[in-house]
Coordinates of C-alpha atoms in Angstrom, one line a residue:
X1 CA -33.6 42.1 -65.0
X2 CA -36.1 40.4 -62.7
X3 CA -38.3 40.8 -59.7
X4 CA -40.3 38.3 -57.6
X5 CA -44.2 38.0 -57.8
X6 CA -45.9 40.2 -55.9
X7 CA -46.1 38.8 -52.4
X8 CA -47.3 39.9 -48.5
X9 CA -44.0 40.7 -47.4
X10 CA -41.1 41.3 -49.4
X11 CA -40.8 42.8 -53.0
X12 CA -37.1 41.1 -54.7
X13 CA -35.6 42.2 -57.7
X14 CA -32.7 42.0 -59.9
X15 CA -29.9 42.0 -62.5
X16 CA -27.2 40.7 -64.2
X17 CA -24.7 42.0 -66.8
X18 CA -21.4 43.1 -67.5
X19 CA -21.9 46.8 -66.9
X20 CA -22.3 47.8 -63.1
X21 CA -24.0 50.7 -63.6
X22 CA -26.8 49.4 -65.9
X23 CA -27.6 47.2 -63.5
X24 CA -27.5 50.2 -61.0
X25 CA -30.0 51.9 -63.1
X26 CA -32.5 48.7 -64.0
X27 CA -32.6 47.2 -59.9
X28 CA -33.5 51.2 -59.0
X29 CA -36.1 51.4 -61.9
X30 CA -37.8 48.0 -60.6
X31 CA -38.1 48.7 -57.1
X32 CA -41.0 51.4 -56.4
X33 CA -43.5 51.2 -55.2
X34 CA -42.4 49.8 -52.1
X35 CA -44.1 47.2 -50.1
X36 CA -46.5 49.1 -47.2
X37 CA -44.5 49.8 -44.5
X38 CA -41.2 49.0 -45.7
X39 CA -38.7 48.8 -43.2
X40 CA -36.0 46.7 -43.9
X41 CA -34.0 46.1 -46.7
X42 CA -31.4 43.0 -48.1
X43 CA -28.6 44.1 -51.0
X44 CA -26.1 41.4 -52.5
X45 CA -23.7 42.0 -55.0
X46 CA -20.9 39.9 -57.1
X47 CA -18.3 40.7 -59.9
X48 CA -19.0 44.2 -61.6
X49 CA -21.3 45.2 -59.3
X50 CA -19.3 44.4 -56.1
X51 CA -16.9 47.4 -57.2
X52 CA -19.2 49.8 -56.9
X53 CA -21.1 48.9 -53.6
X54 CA -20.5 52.3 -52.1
X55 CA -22.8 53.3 -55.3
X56 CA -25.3 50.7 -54.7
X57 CA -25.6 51.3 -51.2
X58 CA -25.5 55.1 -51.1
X59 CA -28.0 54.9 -53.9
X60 CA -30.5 52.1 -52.1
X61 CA -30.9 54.4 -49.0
X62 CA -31.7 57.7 -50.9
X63 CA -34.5 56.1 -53.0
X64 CA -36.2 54.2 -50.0
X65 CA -35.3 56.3 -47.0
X66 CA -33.8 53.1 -45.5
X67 CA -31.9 53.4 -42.6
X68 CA -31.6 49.5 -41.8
X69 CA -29.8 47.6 -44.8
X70 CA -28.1 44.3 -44.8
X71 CA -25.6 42.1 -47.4
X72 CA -22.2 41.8 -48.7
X73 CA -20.3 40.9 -51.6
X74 CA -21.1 37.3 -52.3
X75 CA -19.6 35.3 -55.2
X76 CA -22.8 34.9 -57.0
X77 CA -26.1 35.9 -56.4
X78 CA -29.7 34.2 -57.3
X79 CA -31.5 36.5 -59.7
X80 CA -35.4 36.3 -59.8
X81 CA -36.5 34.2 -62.9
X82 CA -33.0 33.4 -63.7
X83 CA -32.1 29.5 -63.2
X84 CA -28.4 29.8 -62.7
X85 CA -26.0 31.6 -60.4
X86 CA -25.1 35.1 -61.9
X87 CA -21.3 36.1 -61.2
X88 CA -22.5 39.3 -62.4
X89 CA -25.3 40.8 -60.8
X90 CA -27.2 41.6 -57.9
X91 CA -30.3 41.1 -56.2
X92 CA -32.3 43.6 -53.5
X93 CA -34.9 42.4 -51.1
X94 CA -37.4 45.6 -49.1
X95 CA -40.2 45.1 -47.3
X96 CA -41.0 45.1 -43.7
X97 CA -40.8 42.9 -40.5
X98 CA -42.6 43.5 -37.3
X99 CA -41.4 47.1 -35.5
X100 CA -38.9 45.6 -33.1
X101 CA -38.9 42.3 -34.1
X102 CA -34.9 42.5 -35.0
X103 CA -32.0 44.3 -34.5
X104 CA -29.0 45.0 -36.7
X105 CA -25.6 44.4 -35.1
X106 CA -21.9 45.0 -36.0
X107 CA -18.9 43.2 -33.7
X108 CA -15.0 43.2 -34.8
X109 CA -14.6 39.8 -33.0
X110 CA -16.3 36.7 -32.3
X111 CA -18.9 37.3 -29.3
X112 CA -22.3 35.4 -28.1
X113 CA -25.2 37.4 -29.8
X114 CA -27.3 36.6 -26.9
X115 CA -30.5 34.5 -27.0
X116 CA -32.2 34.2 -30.2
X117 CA -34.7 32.2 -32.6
X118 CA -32.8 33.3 -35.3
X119 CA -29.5 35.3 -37.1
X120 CA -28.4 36.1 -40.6
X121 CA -24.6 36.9 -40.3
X122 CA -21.8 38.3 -42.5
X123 CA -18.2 36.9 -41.0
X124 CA -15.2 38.0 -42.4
X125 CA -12.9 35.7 -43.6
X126 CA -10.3 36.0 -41.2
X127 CA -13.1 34.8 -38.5
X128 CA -13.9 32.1 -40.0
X129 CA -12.0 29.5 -38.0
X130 CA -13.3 31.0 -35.3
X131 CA -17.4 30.8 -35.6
X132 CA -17.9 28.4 -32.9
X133 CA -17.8 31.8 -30.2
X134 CA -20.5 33.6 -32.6
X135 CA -23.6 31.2 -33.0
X136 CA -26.7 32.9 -30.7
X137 CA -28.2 29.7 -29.2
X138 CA -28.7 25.8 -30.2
X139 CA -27.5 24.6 -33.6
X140 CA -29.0 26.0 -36.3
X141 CA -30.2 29.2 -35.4
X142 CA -27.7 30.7 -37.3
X143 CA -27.2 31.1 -40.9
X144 CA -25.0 33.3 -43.2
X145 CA -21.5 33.8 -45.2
X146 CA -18.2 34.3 -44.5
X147 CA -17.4 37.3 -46.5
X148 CA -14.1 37.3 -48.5
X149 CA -13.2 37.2 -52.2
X150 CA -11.7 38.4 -55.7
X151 CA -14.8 41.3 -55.8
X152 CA -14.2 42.4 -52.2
X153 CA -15.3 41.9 -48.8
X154 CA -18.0 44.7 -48.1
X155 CA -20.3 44.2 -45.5
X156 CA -23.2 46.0 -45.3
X157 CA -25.2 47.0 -41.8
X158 CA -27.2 50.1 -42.2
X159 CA -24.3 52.0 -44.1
X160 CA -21.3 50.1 -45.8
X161 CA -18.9 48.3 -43.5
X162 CA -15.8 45.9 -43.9
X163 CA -14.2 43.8 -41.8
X164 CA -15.6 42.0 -38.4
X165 CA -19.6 40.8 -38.2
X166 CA -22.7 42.0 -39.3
X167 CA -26.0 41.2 -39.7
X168 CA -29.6 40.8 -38.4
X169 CA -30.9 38.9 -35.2
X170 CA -35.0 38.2 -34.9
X171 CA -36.8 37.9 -31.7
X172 CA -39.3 35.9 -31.0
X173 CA -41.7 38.3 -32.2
X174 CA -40.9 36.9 -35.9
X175 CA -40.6 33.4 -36.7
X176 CA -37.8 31.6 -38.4
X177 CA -37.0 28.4 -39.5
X178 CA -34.0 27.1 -42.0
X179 CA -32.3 23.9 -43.1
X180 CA -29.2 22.7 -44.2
X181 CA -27.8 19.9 -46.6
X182 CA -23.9 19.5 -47.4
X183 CA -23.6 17.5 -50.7
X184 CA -20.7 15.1 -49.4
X185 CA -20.9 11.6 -49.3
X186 CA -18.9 9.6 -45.9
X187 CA -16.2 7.7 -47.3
X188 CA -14.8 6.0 -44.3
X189 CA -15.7 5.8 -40.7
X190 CA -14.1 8.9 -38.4
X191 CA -10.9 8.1 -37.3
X192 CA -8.8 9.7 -34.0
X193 CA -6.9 12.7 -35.3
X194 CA -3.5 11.3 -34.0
X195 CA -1.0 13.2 -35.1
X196 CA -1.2 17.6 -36.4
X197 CA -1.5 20.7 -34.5
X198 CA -4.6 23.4 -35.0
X199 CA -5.2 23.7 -39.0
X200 CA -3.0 20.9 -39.5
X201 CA -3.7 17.1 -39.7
X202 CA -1.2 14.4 -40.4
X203 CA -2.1 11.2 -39.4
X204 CA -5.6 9.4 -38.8
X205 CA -5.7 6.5 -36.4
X206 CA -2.0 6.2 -36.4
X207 CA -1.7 6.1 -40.2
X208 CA -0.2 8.9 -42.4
X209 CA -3.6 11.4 -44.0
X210 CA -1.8 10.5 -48.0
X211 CA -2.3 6.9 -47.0
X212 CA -5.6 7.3 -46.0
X213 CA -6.8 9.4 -49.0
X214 CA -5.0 7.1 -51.3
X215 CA -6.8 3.7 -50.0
X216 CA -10.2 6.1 -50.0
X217 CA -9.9 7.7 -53.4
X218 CA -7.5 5.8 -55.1
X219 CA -4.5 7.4 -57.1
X220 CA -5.5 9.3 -59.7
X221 CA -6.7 12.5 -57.4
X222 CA -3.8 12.2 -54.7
X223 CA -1.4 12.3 -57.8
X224 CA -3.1 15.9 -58.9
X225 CA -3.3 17.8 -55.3
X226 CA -5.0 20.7 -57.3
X227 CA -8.0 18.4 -58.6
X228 CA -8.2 17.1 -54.9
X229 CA -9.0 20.3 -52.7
X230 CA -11.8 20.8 -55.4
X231 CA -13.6 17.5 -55.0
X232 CA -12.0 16.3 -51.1
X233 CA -13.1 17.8 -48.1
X234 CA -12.6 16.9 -44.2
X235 CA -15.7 16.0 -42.4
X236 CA -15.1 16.7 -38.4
X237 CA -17.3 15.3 -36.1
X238 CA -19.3 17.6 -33.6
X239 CA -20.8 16.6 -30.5
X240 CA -24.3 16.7 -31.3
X241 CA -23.9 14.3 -34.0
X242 CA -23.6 16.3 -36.6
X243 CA -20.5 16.7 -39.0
X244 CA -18.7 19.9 -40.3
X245 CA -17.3 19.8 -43.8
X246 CA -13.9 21.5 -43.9
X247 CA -12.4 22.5 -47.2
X248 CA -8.8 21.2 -47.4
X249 CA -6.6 24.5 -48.1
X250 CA -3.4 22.5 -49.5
X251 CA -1.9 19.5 -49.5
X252 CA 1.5 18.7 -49.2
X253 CA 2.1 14.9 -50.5
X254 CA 5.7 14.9 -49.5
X255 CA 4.8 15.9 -45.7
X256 CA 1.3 13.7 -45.9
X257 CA -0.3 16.8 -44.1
X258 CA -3.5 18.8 -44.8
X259 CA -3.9 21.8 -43.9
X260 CA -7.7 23.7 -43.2
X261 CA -8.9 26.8 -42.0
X262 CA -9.5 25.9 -38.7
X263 CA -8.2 26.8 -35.1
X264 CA -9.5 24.2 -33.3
X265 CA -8.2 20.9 -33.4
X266 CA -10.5 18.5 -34.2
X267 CA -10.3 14.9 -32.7
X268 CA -11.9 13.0 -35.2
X269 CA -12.4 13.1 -39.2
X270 CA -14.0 11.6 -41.6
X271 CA -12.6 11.7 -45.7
X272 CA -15.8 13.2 -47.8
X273 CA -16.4 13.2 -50.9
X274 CA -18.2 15.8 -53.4
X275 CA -21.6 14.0 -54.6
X276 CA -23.8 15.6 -57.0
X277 CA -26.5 12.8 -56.8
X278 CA -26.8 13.1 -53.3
X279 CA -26.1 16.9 -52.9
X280 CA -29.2 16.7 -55.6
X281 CA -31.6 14.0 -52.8
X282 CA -30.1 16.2 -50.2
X283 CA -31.3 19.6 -51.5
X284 CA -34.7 18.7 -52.6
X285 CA -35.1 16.9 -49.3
X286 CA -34.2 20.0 -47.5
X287 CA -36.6 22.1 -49.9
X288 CA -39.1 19.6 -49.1
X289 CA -38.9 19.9 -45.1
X290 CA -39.3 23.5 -45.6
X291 CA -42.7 25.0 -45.6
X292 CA -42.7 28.1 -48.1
X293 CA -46.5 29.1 -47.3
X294 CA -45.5 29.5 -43.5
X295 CA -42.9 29.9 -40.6
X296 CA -44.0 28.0 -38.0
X297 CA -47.7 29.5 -37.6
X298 CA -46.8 32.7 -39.5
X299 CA -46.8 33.8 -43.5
X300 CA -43.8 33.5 -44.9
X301 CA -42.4 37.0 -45.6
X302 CA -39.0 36.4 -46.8
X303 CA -36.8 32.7 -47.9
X304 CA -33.0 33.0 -48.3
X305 CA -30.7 31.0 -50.0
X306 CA -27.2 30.5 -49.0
X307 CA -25.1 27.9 -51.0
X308 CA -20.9 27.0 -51.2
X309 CA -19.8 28.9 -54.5
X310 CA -18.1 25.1 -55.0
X311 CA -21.6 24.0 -55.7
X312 CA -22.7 27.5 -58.1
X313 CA -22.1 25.9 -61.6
X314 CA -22.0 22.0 -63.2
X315 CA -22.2 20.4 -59.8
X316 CA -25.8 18.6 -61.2
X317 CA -25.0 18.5 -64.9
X318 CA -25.0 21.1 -67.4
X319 CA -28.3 21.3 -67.6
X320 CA -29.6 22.0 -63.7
X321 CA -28.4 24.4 -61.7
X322 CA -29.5 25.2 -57.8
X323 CA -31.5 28.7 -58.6
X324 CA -33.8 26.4 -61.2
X325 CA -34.8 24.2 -58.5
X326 CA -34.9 26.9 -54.9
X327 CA -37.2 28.9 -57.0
X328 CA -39.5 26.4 -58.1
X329 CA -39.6 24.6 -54.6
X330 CA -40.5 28.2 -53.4
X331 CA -43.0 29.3 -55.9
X332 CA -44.6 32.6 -55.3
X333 CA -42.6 33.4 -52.4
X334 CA -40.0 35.9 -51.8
X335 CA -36.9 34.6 -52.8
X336 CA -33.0 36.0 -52.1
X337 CA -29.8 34.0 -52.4
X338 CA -26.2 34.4 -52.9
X339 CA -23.3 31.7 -52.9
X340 CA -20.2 32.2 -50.5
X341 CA -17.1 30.5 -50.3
X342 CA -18.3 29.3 -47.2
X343 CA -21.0 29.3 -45.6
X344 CA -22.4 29.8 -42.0
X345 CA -25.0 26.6 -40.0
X346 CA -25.2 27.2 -36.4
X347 CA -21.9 27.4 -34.3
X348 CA -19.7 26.6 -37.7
X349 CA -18.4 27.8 -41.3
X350 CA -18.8 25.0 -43.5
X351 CA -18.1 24.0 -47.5
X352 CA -19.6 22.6 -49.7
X353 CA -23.7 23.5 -47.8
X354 CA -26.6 24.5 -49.3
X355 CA -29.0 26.6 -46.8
X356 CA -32.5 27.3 -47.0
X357 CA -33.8 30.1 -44.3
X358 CA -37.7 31.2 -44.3
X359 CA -39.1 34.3 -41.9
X360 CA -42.2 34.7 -40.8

């Protein structure tokens, strides 16, 4: 049971623990006085506390007088001062952003957001393969989770939602600025898509996907298909020159097919693998690039952490874990994260991402 240092903009705390309503009672306990001015506020839950949201919420908005809340159910969530992810727990951010400097929305589908320096957005599972329609302007702009697992898929905007998207766009009144590494490392070249239909792929420049795989990885994880969707993604190439990492759903050796959570049909892939040494580089490198003291010319109020739950534990050893090294890159500042089974960069969902967000 945690909370941030005390800070300019936003006050975090937190909890972990096997008893959802103990950790009801010690996040409530830790969060008066409220920063000046308070006027927004961030709740994410996992496990225990993810079946009683309803509580959380209900509760959150009687002891702050909070009419604009964000969050979801995440599969983990960063607690302040603890260095690992916490299956178990949840984590609060209130404090206050300039008076119409953002905007809470809710949509049921897939719709431009309109022109914006920045978005955080919850995207229900069943969305998913289509983010391209939601991102609000260039690459990037966008970051968030798509919203769907064993705890639930609550949303939250204002009051307790499910289903659709939610979240939070800034104006330029605020500023924003986040970063993205994926943990993968490039295999192979890309190669033409040549033979599969939307979510399916089944051959790569003219040769069957098992083929491919097997003269990539060898034998050993093509012979166990369950191993292989844990540590072999699909990496699609976009057409700014960046690449999308698509978790492979199943596998079907007999067919030599794939098939991912995608609608689009992508025309050319790359076979990725997992990396921890270079999802480690990657993630300090991105940690680095960020500056926590300011966003663009402003203080930073708020940083937020979104990461793939295939990265939340042993992907750097037993002995580091993301949380340990986001909050020491961060320091003093206001600190919130939660891990997603994937994860939301610009235009796309991705796997297998780590994303770093700070707001002036």
């Amino acid at each position: 049971m945690e909370q941030s240092p005390a800070n300019k903009g936003f006050r975090v705390v937190g909890a972990r623990g096997p008893d959802g309503r103990k950790l009801l009672r010690a996040v409530l306990g830790q969060l008066e006085p409220l920063p000046s001015g308070s006027n927004l506020g961030f709740l994410y839950v996992s496990g225990v506390a993810a079946l009683m949201i309803d509580e959380f919420v209900s509760a959150l908005r009687r002891l702050t007088g909070l009419d604009h809340w964000i969050g979801a159910v995440a599969e983990d969530v960063m607690v302040p001062g603890t260095p690992e992810w916490c299956a178990d727990g949840v984590v609060i951010a209130v404090g206050s952003l300039p008076e119409g400097s953002f905007e809470l929305i809710r949509r049921q589908a897939p719709s431009a957001v309109g022109s914006s320096p920045g978005a955080i957005l919850h995207v229900d599972a069943t969305l998913a393969p289509e983010m391209v329609a939601v991102t609000p302007g260039a690459a990037g702009d966008v970051i968030g989770g798509i919203i769907g697992s064993a705890a639930g898929d609550a949303q939250i905007v204002g009051n307790l939602a499910s289903g659709g998207i939610s979240g939070l766009i800034l104006n330029g009144r605020v500023g924003f600025c986040c970063r993205q590494s994926q943990g993968c490392a490039m295999l192979g070249p890309f190669q033409q898509v040549t033979a599969g239909q939307p979510g399916v792929i089944r051959r790569l420049d003219g040769r069957p996907l098992v083929e491919v795989l097997r003269e990539q990885i060898g034998d050993i994880l093509v012979r166990r298909p369950e191993r292989l969707c844990d540590h072999v993604f699909l990496a699609a190439q976009l057409e700014d020159g960046r690449f999308q990492i698509l978790p492979i759903q199943e596998i079907d050796l007999d067919a030599s097919e794939a098939r991912l959570a995608v609608r689009r049909f992508p025309t050319h892939l790359a076979i990725a693998l997992r990396e921890p040494r270079l999802a480690l580089s990657d993630l300090k490198d991105q940690l680095r690039q960020l500056r926590f003291e300011t966003a663009g010319q402003d203080p930073v109020r708020l940083a937020i952490h979104f990461a793939s739950s295939r990265r939340a534990r042993g992907l750097f050893g037993p002995e580091v874990d993301e949380p340990a090294i986001v909050q020491k890159a961060a320091g003093g500042t206001a600190l919130i994260g939660a891990t997603f089974n994937q994860e939301v960069f610009g235009a796309e969902a991705h796997a297998m991402s780590s994303i770093t967000a700070v707001i002036g």
